[in-house]
Structures are given as C-alpha cells and as structure tokens.
PDB file of C-alpha atoms in Angstrom:
ATOM      1  CA  UNK M   1     -98.812 191.234 -38.245  1.00 50.00           C
ATOM      2  CA  UNK M   2    -100.605 188.619 -36.224  1.00 46.00           C
ATOM      3  CA  UNK M   3     -98.836 185.582 -34.876  1.00 42.00           C
ATOM      4  CA  UNK M   4    -100.885 183.416 -37.190  1.00 43.00           C
ATOM      5  CA  UNK M   5     -99.648 185.242 -40.286  1.00 51.00           C
ATOM      6  CA  UNK M   6     -96.051 184.838 -38.926  1.00 51.00           C
ATOM      7  CA  UNK M   7     -96.677 181.179 -38.429  1.00 43.00           C
ATOM      8  CA  UNK M   8     -97.881 180.782 -41.928  1.00 47.00           C
ATOM      9  CA  UNK M   9     -94.682 182.355 -43.284  1.00 48.00           C
ATOM     10  CA  UNK M  10     -92.481 180.147 -41.159  1.00 45.00           C
ATOM     11  CA  UNK M  11     -94.330 176.858 -41.558  1.00 39.00           C
ATOM     12  CA  UNK M  12     -94.650 174.574 -44.559  1.00 32.00           C
ATOM     13  CA  UNK M  13     -97.875 172.664 -44.864  1.00 32.00           C
ATOM     14  CA  UNK M  14     -96.960 169.042 -44.944  1.00 30.00           C
ATOM     15  CA  UNK M  15     -98.660 165.643 -44.415  1.00 30.00           C
ATOM     16  CA  UNK M  16     -97.486 162.225 -43.566  1.00 31.00           C
ATOM     17  CA  UNK M  17     -98.316 159.818 -46.481  1.00 33.00           C
ATOM     18  CA  UNK M  18     -99.078 156.170 -46.121  1.00 33.00           C
ATOM     19  CA  UNK M  19     -95.618 155.391 -47.478  1.00 35.00           C
ATOM     20  CA  UNK M  20     -93.970 157.301 -44.552  1.00 41.00           C
ATOM     21  CA  UNK M  21     -92.692 160.204 -46.561  1.00 39.00           C
ATOM     22  CA  UNK M  22     -93.376 163.927 -46.219  1.00 36.00           C
ATOM     23  CA  UNK M  23     -95.397 165.613 -49.034  1.00 42.00           C
ATOM     24  CA  UNK M  24     -97.106 168.863 -49.660  1.00 44.00           C
ATOM     25  CA  UNK M  25    -100.684 169.235 -48.710  1.00 45.00           C
ATOM     26  CA  UNK M  26    -102.956 169.390 -51.742  1.00 51.00           C
ATOM     27  CA  UNK M  27    -105.784 171.861 -51.396  1.00 54.00           C
ATOM     28  CA  UNK M  28    -109.177 171.222 -52.882  1.00 61.00           C
ATOM     29  CA  UNK M  29    -110.646 173.554 -55.575  1.00 60.00           C
ATOM     30  CA  UNK M  30    -112.625 175.633 -53.167  1.00 64.00           C
ATOM     31  CA  UNK M  31    -109.754 176.140 -50.682  1.00 64.00           C
ATOM     32  CA  UNK M  32    -107.320 176.816 -53.537  1.00 65.00           C
ATOM     33  CA  UNK M  33    -109.713 179.441 -54.986  1.00 70.00           C
ATOM     34  CA  UNK M  34    -109.870 181.131 -51.558  1.00 69.00           C
ATOM     35  CA  UNK M  35    -106.065 181.140 -51.271  1.00 72.00           C
ATOM     36  CA  UNK M  36    -105.744 182.648 -54.763  1.00 85.00           C
ATOM     37  CA  UNK M  37    -108.302 185.403 -53.965  1.00 90.00           C
ATOM     38  CA  UNK M  38    -106.523 186.266 -50.750  1.00 91.00           C
ATOM     39  CA  UNK M  39    -103.142 186.407 -52.500  1.00 92.00           C
ATOM     40  CA  UNK M  40    -104.529 188.637 -55.211  1.00 93.00           C
ATOM     41  CA  UNK M  41    -106.012 191.050 -52.678  1.00 94.00           C
ATOM     42  CA  UNK M  42    -102.821 190.968 -50.620  1.00 95.00           C
ATOM     43  CA  UNK M  43    -100.664 191.799 -53.650  1.00 95.00           C
ATOM     44  CA  UNK M  44    -103.079 194.582 -54.664  1.00 95.00           C
ATOM     45  CA  UNK M  45    -102.737 196.081 -51.160  1.00 96.00           C
ATOM     46  CA  UNK M  46     -98.883 195.872 -51.380  1.00 96.00           C
ATOM     47  CA  UNK M  47     -98.825 197.453 -54.787  1.00 96.00           C
ATOM     48  CA  UNK M  48    -101.005 200.343 -53.554  1.00 96.00           C
ATOM     49  CA  UNK M  49     -98.747 200.786 -50.522  1.00 97.00           C
ATOM     50  CA  UNK M  50     -95.637 200.755 -52.763  1.00 97.00           C
ATOM     51  CA  UNK M  51     -97.045 203.542 -54.866  1.00 97.00           C
ATOM     52  CA  UNK M  52     -98.007 205.671 -51.866  1.00 98.00           C
ATOM     53  CA  UNK M  53     -94.721 205.082 -50.022  1.00 98.00           C
ATOM     54  CA  UNK M  54     -92.823 205.971 -53.162  1.00 98.00           C
ATOM     55  CA  UNK M  55     -94.708 209.236 -53.366  1.00 98.00           C
ATOM     56  CA  UNK M  56     -93.768 210.048 -49.755  1.00 98.00           C
ATOM     57  CA  UNK M  57     -90.141 209.242 -50.481  1.00 98.00           C
ATOM     58  CA  UNK M  58     -90.103 211.514 -53.489  1.00 98.00           C
ATOM     59  CA  UNK M  59     -91.149 214.422 -51.222  1.00 97.00           C
ATOM     60  CA  UNK M  60     -88.452 213.454 -48.758  1.00 97.00           C
ATOM     61  CA  UNK M  61     -85.757 213.151 -51.327  1.00 97.00           C
ATOM     62  CA  UNK M  62     -86.606 216.504 -52.933  1.00 97.00           C
ATOM     63  CA  UNK M  63     -86.403 218.344 -49.652  1.00 95.00           C
ATOM     64  CA  UNK M  64     -83.535 220.663 -48.737  1.00 92.00           C
ATOM     65  CA  UNK M  65     -80.805 219.433 -46.434  1.00 92.00           C
ATOM     66  CA  UNK M  66     -81.435 219.816 -43.622  1.00 94.00           C
ATOM     67  CA  UNK M  67     -85.083 219.186 -44.224  1.00 94.00           C
ATOM     68  CA  UNK M  68     -87.565 221.718 -42.748  1.00 96.00           C
ATOM     69  CA  UNK M  69     -89.097 220.778 -39.467  1.00 97.00           C
ATOM     70  CA  UNK M  70     -92.615 220.819 -40.854  1.00 97.00           C
ATOM     71  CA  UNK M  71     -91.626 218.418 -43.596  1.00 98.00           C
ATOM     72  CA  UNK M  72     -90.013 215.992 -41.180  1.00 98.00           C
ATOM     73  CA  UNK M  73     -93.014 215.886 -38.912  1.00 98.00           C
ATOM     74  CA  UNK M  74     -95.386 215.746 -41.906  1.00 98.00           C
ATOM     75  CA  UNK M  75     -93.595 212.853 -43.572  1.00 98.00           C
ATOM     76  CA  UNK M  76     -93.360 210.982 -40.273  1.00 98.00           C
ATOM     77  CA  UNK M  77     -97.090 211.254 -39.935  1.00 98.00           C
ATOM     78  CA  UNK M  78     -97.727 210.015 -43.459  1.00 98.00           C
ATOM     79  CA  UNK M  79     -95.491 206.960 -42.935  1.00 98.00           C
ATOM     80  CA  UNK M  80     -97.116 206.024 -39.660  1.00 98.00           C
ATOM     81  CA  UNK M  81    -100.552 206.401 -41.234  1.00 97.00           C
ATOM     82  CA  UNK M  82     -99.677 204.177 -44.200  1.00 97.00           C
ATOM     83  CA  UNK M  83     -98.402 201.388 -41.959  1.00 96.00           C
ATOM     84  CA  UNK M  84    -101.081 201.788 -39.282  1.00 94.00           C
ATOM     85  CA  UNK M  85    -103.929 201.476 -41.758  1.00 89.00           C
ATOM     86  CA  UNK M  86    -102.733 198.182 -43.292  1.00 93.00           C
ATOM     87  CA  UNK M  87    -104.931 195.073 -42.976  1.00 91.00           C
ATOM     88  CA  UNK M  88    -103.596 192.707 -40.331  1.00 83.00           C
ATOM     89  CA  UNK M  89    -103.985 189.593 -42.513  1.00 85.00           C
ATOM     90  CA  UNK M  90    -101.573 189.581 -45.506  1.00 86.00           C
ATOM     91  CA  UNK M  91    -101.131 186.041 -46.670  1.00 89.00           C
ATOM     92  CA  UNK M  92     -98.926 186.542 -49.716  1.00 91.00           C
ATOM     93  CA  UNK M  93     -95.164 187.119 -50.122  1.00 91.00           C
ATOM     94  CA  UNK M  94     -93.484 189.504 -47.783  1.00 93.00           C
ATOM     95  CA  UNK M  95     -92.969 193.206 -48.343  1.00 94.00           C
ATOM     96  CA  UNK M  96     -89.223 192.565 -48.699  1.00 92.00           C
ATOM     97  CA  UNK M  97     -90.017 190.241 -51.650  1.00 89.00           C
ATOM     98  CA  UNK M  98     -92.678 192.419 -53.356  1.00 90.00           C
ATOM     99  CA  UNK M  99     -92.342 196.046 -52.673  1.00 93.00           C
ATOM    100  CA  UNK M 100     -89.365 197.143 -50.486  1.00 94.00           C
ATOM    101  CA  UNK M 101     -87.214 199.906 -51.971  1.00 96.00           C
ATOM    102  CA  UNK M 102     -83.847 200.196 -50.115  1.00 95.00           C
ATOM    103  CA  UNK M 103     -83.780 203.900 -50.762  1.00 96.00           C
ATOM    104  CA  UNK M 104     -86.575 204.207 -48.212  1.00 97.00           C
ATOM    105  CA  UNK M 105     -84.120 203.374 -45.498  1.00 96.00           C
ATOM    106  CA  UNK M 106     -83.009 207.034 -45.751  1.00 96.00           C
ATOM    107  CA  UNK M 107     -86.284 208.047 -44.137  1.00 97.00           C
ATOM    108  CA  UNK M 108     -86.287 205.122 -41.605  1.00 96.00           C
ATOM    109  CA  UNK M 109     -88.536 202.700 -43.466  1.00 96.00           C
ATOM    110  CA  UNK M 110     -87.117 199.195 -43.343  1.00 94.00           C
ATOM    111  CA  UNK M 111     -88.358 195.615 -43.089  1.00 93.00           C
ATOM    112  CA  UNK M 112     -89.177 194.056 -39.789  1.00 86.00           C
ATOM    113  CA  UNK M 113     -88.763 190.561 -38.389  1.00 82.00           C
ATOM    114  CA  UNK M 114     -91.440 189.055 -40.601  1.00 85.00           C
ATOM    115  CA  UNK M 115     -90.438 190.914 -43.700  1.00 92.00           C
ATOM    116  CA  UNK M 116     -93.104 193.519 -43.439  1.00 93.00           C
ATOM    117  CA  UNK M 117     -92.420 197.230 -43.760  1.00 94.00           C
ATOM    118  CA  UNK M 118     -91.476 198.907 -40.471  1.00 94.00           C
ATOM    119  CA  UNK M 119     -90.713 202.467 -39.504  1.00 95.00           C
ATOM    120  CA  UNK M 120     -88.016 203.321 -36.882  1.00 94.00           C
ATOM    121  CA  UNK M 121     -89.311 206.745 -36.079  1.00 95.00           C
ATOM    122  CA  UNK M 122     -86.119 208.570 -36.937  1.00 96.00           C
ATOM    123  CA  UNK M 123     -87.616 211.584 -38.659  1.00 98.00           C
ATOM    124  CA  UNK M 124     -89.510 212.617 -35.532  1.00 97.00           C
ATOM    125  CA  UNK M 125     -86.370 211.989 -33.478  1.00 97.00           C
ATOM    126  CA  UNK M 126     -84.251 214.154 -35.754  1.00 97.00           C
ATOM    127  CA  UNK M 127     -86.827 216.919 -35.630  1.00 98.00           C
ATOM    128  CA  UNK M 128     -86.918 216.825 -31.806  1.00 98.00           C
ATOM    129  CA  UNK M 129     -83.179 216.783 -31.440  1.00 97.00           C
ATOM    130  CA  UNK M 130     -82.865 219.760 -33.725  1.00 97.00           C
ATOM    131  CA  UNK M 131     -85.661 221.833 -32.189  1.00 97.00           C
ATOM    132  CA  UNK M 132     -86.938 220.280 -28.863  1.00 98.00           C
ATOM    133  CA  UNK M 133     -89.108 223.251 -27.984  1.00 98.00           C
ATOM    134  CA  UNK M 134     -90.481 224.060 -31.410  1.00 98.00           C
ATOM    135  CA  UNK M 135     -94.213 224.784 -32.024  1.00 98.00           C
ATOM    136  CA  UNK M 136     -94.423 221.121 -33.109  1.00 99.00           C
ATOM    137  CA  UNK M 137     -93.259 219.854 -29.748  1.00 99.00           C
ATOM    138  CA  UNK M 138     -96.561 218.048 -29.240  1.00 99.00           C
ATOM    139  CA  UNK M 139     -95.438 215.804 -32.116  1.00 99.00           C
ATOM    140  CA  UNK M 140     -91.750 215.548 -31.690  1.00 98.00           C
ATOM    141  CA  UNK M 141     -91.756 214.881 -27.985  1.00 98.00           C
ATOM    142  CA  UNK M 142     -93.239 211.458 -28.641  1.00 98.00           C
ATOM    143  CA  UNK M 143     -89.869 210.480 -30.158  1.00 98.00           C
ATOM    144  CA  UNK M 144     -88.438 210.364 -26.682  1.00 97.00           C
ATOM    145  CA  UNK M 145     -90.619 207.356 -25.717  1.00 97.00           C
ATOM    146  CA  UNK M 146     -88.984 204.869 -28.064  1.00 95.00           C
ATOM    147  CA  UNK M 147     -86.147 206.837 -29.628  1.00 92.00           C
ATOM    148  CA  UNK M 148     -85.027 205.187 -32.941  1.00 85.00           C
ATOM    149  CA  UNK M 149     -86.717 201.772 -32.739  1.00 72.00           C
ATOM    150  CA  UNK M 150     -85.057 198.630 -34.054  1.00 66.00           C
ATOM    151  CA  UNK M 151     -86.999 197.357 -37.108  1.00 53.00           C
ATOM    152  CA  UNK M 152     -87.041 193.773 -35.951  1.00 53.00           C
ATOM    153  CA  UNK M 153     -88.938 194.839 -32.852  1.00 58.00           C
ATOM    154  CA  UNK M 154     -87.111 192.391 -30.568  1.00 63.00           C
ATOM    155  CA  UNK M 155     -86.171 193.360 -27.017  1.00 71.00           C
ATOM    156  CA  UNK M 156     -87.773 196.817 -27.348  1.00 87.00           C
ATOM    157  CA  UNK M 157     -88.538 198.689 -24.135  1.00 94.00           C
ATOM    158  CA  UNK M 158     -90.111 202.120 -23.940  1.00 96.00           C
ATOM    159  CA  UNK M 159     -88.918 204.856 -21.696  1.00 97.00           C
ATOM    160  CA  UNK M 160     -91.976 204.870 -19.482  1.00 98.00           C
ATOM    161  CA  UNK M 161     -91.037 208.105 -17.722  1.00 98.00           C
ATOM    162  CA  UNK M 162     -90.953 209.819 -21.128  1.00 98.00           C
ATOM    163  CA  UNK M 163     -94.408 208.346 -21.949  1.00 98.00           C
ATOM    164  CA  UNK M 164     -95.760 209.747 -18.580  1.00 98.00           C
ATOM    165  CA  UNK M 165     -94.095 213.127 -19.293  1.00 99.00           C
ATOM    166  CA  UNK M 166     -95.774 213.314 -22.699  1.00 99.00           C
ATOM    167  CA  UNK M 167     -99.143 212.616 -21.138  1.00 99.00           C
ATOM    168  CA  UNK M 168     -98.548 215.324 -18.461  1.00 99.00           C
ATOM    169  CA  UNK M 169     -97.534 217.949 -21.002  1.00 99.00           C
ATOM    170  CA  UNK M 170     -99.997 217.111 -23.789  1.00 99.00           C
ATOM    171  CA  UNK M 171    -102.991 215.353 -22.360  1.00 98.00           C
ATOM    172  CA  UNK M 172    -104.829 215.926 -25.625  1.00 98.00           C
ATOM    173  CA  UNK M 173    -101.769 215.650 -27.889  1.00 98.00           C
ATOM    174  CA  UNK M 174    -101.664 213.983 -31.291  1.00 98.00           C
ATOM    175  CA  UNK M 175     -99.840 210.994 -29.819  1.00 98.00           C
ATOM    176  CA  UNK M 176    -101.936 210.628 -26.714  1.00 99.00           C
ATOM    177  CA  UNK M 177    -103.481 207.341 -27.817  1.00 98.00           C
ATOM    178  CA  UNK M 178    -100.078 205.883 -28.542  1.00 98.00           C
ATOM    179  CA  UNK M 179     -98.885 206.966 -25.171  1.00 99.00           C
ATOM    180  CA  UNK M 180    -101.944 205.458 -23.439  1.00 99.00           C
ATOM    181  CA  UNK M 181    -101.221 202.152 -25.256  1.00 98.00           C
ATOM    182  CA  UNK M 182     -97.557 202.274 -24.283  1.00 98.00           C
ATOM    183  CA  UNK M 183     -98.368 202.782 -20.588  1.00 99.00           C
ATOM    184  CA  UNK M 184    -101.042 200.170 -20.668  1.00 99.00           C
ATOM    185  CA  UNK M 185     -98.912 197.543 -22.420  1.00 98.00           C
ATOM    186  CA  UNK M 186     -95.910 198.257 -20.192  1.00 98.00           C
ATOM    187  CA  UNK M 187     -97.928 197.705 -16.998  1.00 99.00           C
ATOM    188  CA  UNK M 188     -99.663 194.661 -18.536  1.00 99.00           C
ATOM    189  CA  UNK M 189     -96.212 193.150 -19.088  1.00 98.00           C
ATOM    190  CA  UNK M 190     -95.032 194.161 -15.608  1.00 98.00           C
ATOM    191  CA  UNK M 191     -98.177 192.488 -14.301  1.00 99.00           C
ATOM    192  CA  UNK M 192     -97.289 189.248 -16.010  1.00 98.00           C
ATOM    193  CA  UNK M 193     -93.708 189.332 -14.710  1.00 98.00           C
ATOM    194  CA  UNK M 194     -94.998 189.713 -11.187  1.00 98.00           C
ATOM    195  CA  UNK M 195     -97.836 187.273 -11.557  1.00 98.00           C
ATOM    196  CA  UNK M 196     -95.619 184.462 -12.863  1.00 97.00           C
ATOM    197  CA  UNK M 197     -92.625 185.438 -10.722  1.00 96.00           C
ATOM    198  CA  UNK M 198     -90.355 185.294 -13.737  1.00 93.00           C
ATOM    199  CA  UNK M 199     -86.626 185.181 -13.269  1.00 90.00           C
ATOM    200  CA  UNK M 200     -85.546 185.161 -16.869  1.00 91.00           C
ATOM    201  CA  UNK M 201     -84.575 187.903 -19.277  1.00 93.00           C
ATOM    202  CA  UNK M 202     -88.069 189.458 -19.053  1.00 93.00           C
ATOM    203  CA  UNK M 203     -87.439 189.933 -15.320  1.00 94.00           C
ATOM    204  CA  UNK M 204     -84.137 191.684 -16.218  1.00 95.00           C
ATOM    205  CA  UNK M 205     -86.103 194.113 -18.510  1.00 95.00           C
ATOM    206  CA  UNK M 206     -88.528 195.046 -15.833  1.00 97.00           C
ATOM    207  CA  UNK M 207     -86.327 194.710 -12.728  1.00 97.00           C
ATOM    208  CA  UNK M 208     -85.688 198.446 -12.551  1.00 97.00           C
ATOM    209  CA  UNK M 209     -89.430 198.916 -11.985  1.00 97.00           C
ATOM    210  CA  UNK M 210     -89.815 196.230  -9.316  1.00 97.00           C
ATOM    211  CA  UNK M 211     -89.539 197.447  -5.750  1.00 96.00           C
ATOM    212  CA  UNK M 212     -88.271 195.515  -2.744  1.00 95.00           C
ATOM    213  CA  UNK M 213     -91.856 195.212  -1.365  1.00 96.00           C
ATOM    214  CA  UNK M 214     -94.620 192.729  -1.770  1.00 97.00           C
ATOM    215  CA  UNK M 215     -94.823 191.362  -5.325  1.00 97.00           C
ATOM    216  CA  UNK M 216     -98.530 190.619  -4.953  1.00 98.00           C
ATOM    217  CA  UNK M 217     -99.285 194.269  -4.135  1.00 98.00           C
ATOM    218  CA  UNK M 218     -97.128 195.456  -7.074  1.00 98.00           C
ATOM    219  CA  UNK M 219     -98.840 192.957  -9.293  1.00 98.00           C
ATOM    220  CA  UNK M 220    -102.260 194.312  -8.333  1.00 99.00           C
ATOM    221  CA  UNK M 221    -101.067 197.904  -8.893  1.00 99.00           C
ATOM    222  CA  UNK M 222     -99.624 197.055 -12.313  1.00 99.00           C
ATOM    223  CA  UNK M 223    -102.801 195.371 -13.293  1.00 99.00           C
ATOM    224  CA  UNK M 224    -104.829 198.304 -12.155  1.00 99.00           C
ATOM    225  CA  UNK M 225    -102.778 200.830 -14.169  1.00 99.00           C
ATOM    226  CA  UNK M 226    -103.045 198.589 -17.304  1.00 99.00           C
ATOM    227  CA  UNK M 227    -106.827 198.402 -16.966  1.00 99.00           C
ATOM    228  CA  UNK M 228    -107.068 202.140 -16.401  1.00 99.00           C
ATOM    229  CA  UNK M 229    -105.137 202.987 -19.581  1.00 99.00           C
ATOM    230  CA  UNK M 230    -106.815 200.363 -21.755  1.00 99.00           C
ATOM    231  CA  UNK M 231    -110.056 201.900 -20.568  1.00 99.00           C
ATOM    232  CA  UNK M 232    -108.830 205.341 -21.601  1.00 99.00           C
ATOM    233  CA  UNK M 233    -108.109 204.034 -25.097  1.00 99.00           C
ATOM    234  CA  UNK M 234    -111.625 202.580 -25.328  1.00 99.00           C
ATOM    235  CA  UNK M 235    -113.051 205.904 -24.301  1.00 98.00           C
ATOM    236  CA  UNK M 236    -111.304 207.375 -27.351  1.00 98.00           C
ATOM    237  CA  UNK M 237    -112.080 204.469 -29.742  1.00 97.00           C
ATOM    238  CA  UNK M 238    -115.003 202.421 -28.271  1.00 97.00           C
ATOM    239  CA  UNK M 239    -114.971 199.975 -31.211  1.00 96.00           C
ATOM    240  CA  UNK M 240    -111.424 198.812 -30.823  1.00 96.00           C
ATOM    241  CA  UNK M 241    -111.933 195.059 -30.310  1.00 96.00           C
ATOM    242  CA  UNK M 242    -108.249 194.335 -29.906  1.00 96.00           C
ATOM    243  CA  UNK M 243    -107.921 196.712 -26.994  1.00 98.00           C
ATOM    244  CA  UNK M 244    -111.158 195.385 -25.419  1.00 98.00           C
ATOM    245  CA  UNK M 245    -109.791 191.904 -25.590  1.00 98.00           C
ATOM    246  CA  UNK M 246    -106.522 192.982 -23.949  1.00 98.00           C
ATOM    247  CA  UNK M 247    -108.504 194.719 -21.215  1.00 99.00           C
ATOM    248  CA  UNK M 248    -110.725 191.629 -20.483  1.00 99.00           C
ATOM    249  CA  UNK M 249    -107.832 189.236 -20.474  1.00 99.00           C
ATOM    250  CA  UNK M 250    -105.879 191.528 -18.112  1.00 99.00           C
ATOM    251  CA  UNK M 251    -108.864 191.912 -15.965  1.00 99.00           C
ATOM    252  CA  UNK M 252    -109.285 188.112 -15.654  1.00 99.00           C
ATOM    253  CA  UNK M 253    -105.531 187.732 -15.129  1.00 98.00           C
ATOM    254  CA  UNK M 254    -105.171 185.336 -17.991  1.00 98.00           C
ATOM    255  CA  UNK M 255    -103.258 187.603 -20.365  1.00 98.00           C
ATOM    256  CA  UNK M 256    -100.304 185.948 -22.106  1.00 97.00           C
ATOM    257  CA  UNK M 257     -99.475 188.336 -24.894  1.00 95.00           C
ATOM    258  CA  UNK M 258     -96.257 190.282 -24.505  1.00 95.00           C
ATOM    259  CA  UNK M 259     -95.698 193.805 -25.945  1.00 94.00           C
ATOM    260  CA  UNK M 260     -92.169 194.626 -24.869  1.00 95.00           C
ATOM    261  CA  UNK M 261     -88.881 192.843 -24.186  1.00 92.00           C
ATOM    262  CA  UNK M 262     -90.176 190.164 -26.612  1.00 75.00           C
ATOM    263  CA  UNK M 263     -87.980 187.463 -28.197  1.00 59.00           C
TER     264      UNK M 263
END
C-alpha cells in the first residue's frame, strides 16, 4: 500500500468552520460520485481476492500432515501472486474489515500494519527446513533471506548474505528479481544512513555493515551497488516505473524512501 492510502486511512477529513468548530468535509456531487465508484471497485477487488484466497486455503486445509513439499511451494507461490498482483490504490475499508478469515493464519496469511492482507512466508520456510536440498531448492532457499516475516513489516531486515548466496547459486532462479530488489533496497538504505550520518536506530540496524573507514567512500559504494541492482531489475522488467523512480532518485542522491528497519 502507498503512503497516501495509509494516510487516508489514518486521517479524517475535517475543516474549520466560521464558528470555530470542527466539522466533516462535504464533498460535491462529482467528487462523491468518484469516491463511490472507487469504493465499489475496491470492494469488488477484495471480494474476488477473498474468493481466490479461500480456494487456496481449501487446498491447504485438505492436504496431508505433513503437507507434501510440492504443495507447500505451490501454495506459497499462489499466495505471493495473489498479493503481488493487487492494485496499489485501495480506498475502501481494510481487508481486516471486509475479507480476512482467521483460519488463513494457518498458512501464514495475516493482516499487516494498515489492515491489508500480508504473508509471512512460512510455507516456504517450512519446506526448506524440512528438505533444504530438495529439487525445489531454487524456490525454498529464498526463505532464508527473510525467514518468517512479521506481518506488520516494522523493523524488518533481510539477511543480505543469504540474498547474495541465492544470487550466486541461482542466478536465473524463480526469486532472482526479489533478490535483486532486496540487495538494491538494502544498499539504498545503507547509502542514506551514510549520506545523512544517522546515529539513531537506523544506524543500529546497519552498523554491522559499516566499516571503520571513510564513510564517504562507503556511501559511494553503497550507492553504486543500489544503482547496479535497480538496473538489473529494469533489464528484466523495463516498464517498471516504480523501480525506475527509485533508481533515478538514488542516482541523484535525493532518495528518502526507506525499505528496511522502518518504523
């Protein structure tokens, strides 16, 4: 979800009346019609997602215990695809209010900080722990990068060595784009810590990766790695405007968007 959608969910539209009291903003007919259309589309998207996620859960619930490796990896992929393909702008009630089924927690689907569905990656992690060297290792190894992620997404840090190990072992693997993004975002964040000479909790997150040498040299190195990996993503998906924006902002040195260790 974008920061703007989050802001919409956290902020009430108010105005200061001539009498000095707070009141709700009254939308005109055109604006109200637009809002209604957006909400209808949003609810339709959520209803479709609920139907599809319920279908995935039925397959999961019907599986033997322990579930076969193929099934765990397959369901993991289906969950990731359902959540990845969602529109970024969803201006109606949260997933928690409209579609969340608590039984889905059994397969790692919960609600995140803004009330949207989130997946903690547990099925892939279970599969990898059970059979780390299986024929599906190109899938399961990715679970070592984040482990079982916290649904709220706060304070998350990747295992950057695990990301680099995945790239080395599976340079054309099914999660290579995710690995590229992880490495790019990690070094973009490290670049910002070094650029701004931060001394707060973000410094603490990245301190293990900061050497006792020139910060300016390390800053330039981190910036270069971030640009390299954003470029690799664009080579795979040239039309990705979000990645292109991150690349350009990082190139200019004006980037402010954090990916990891966020509050």
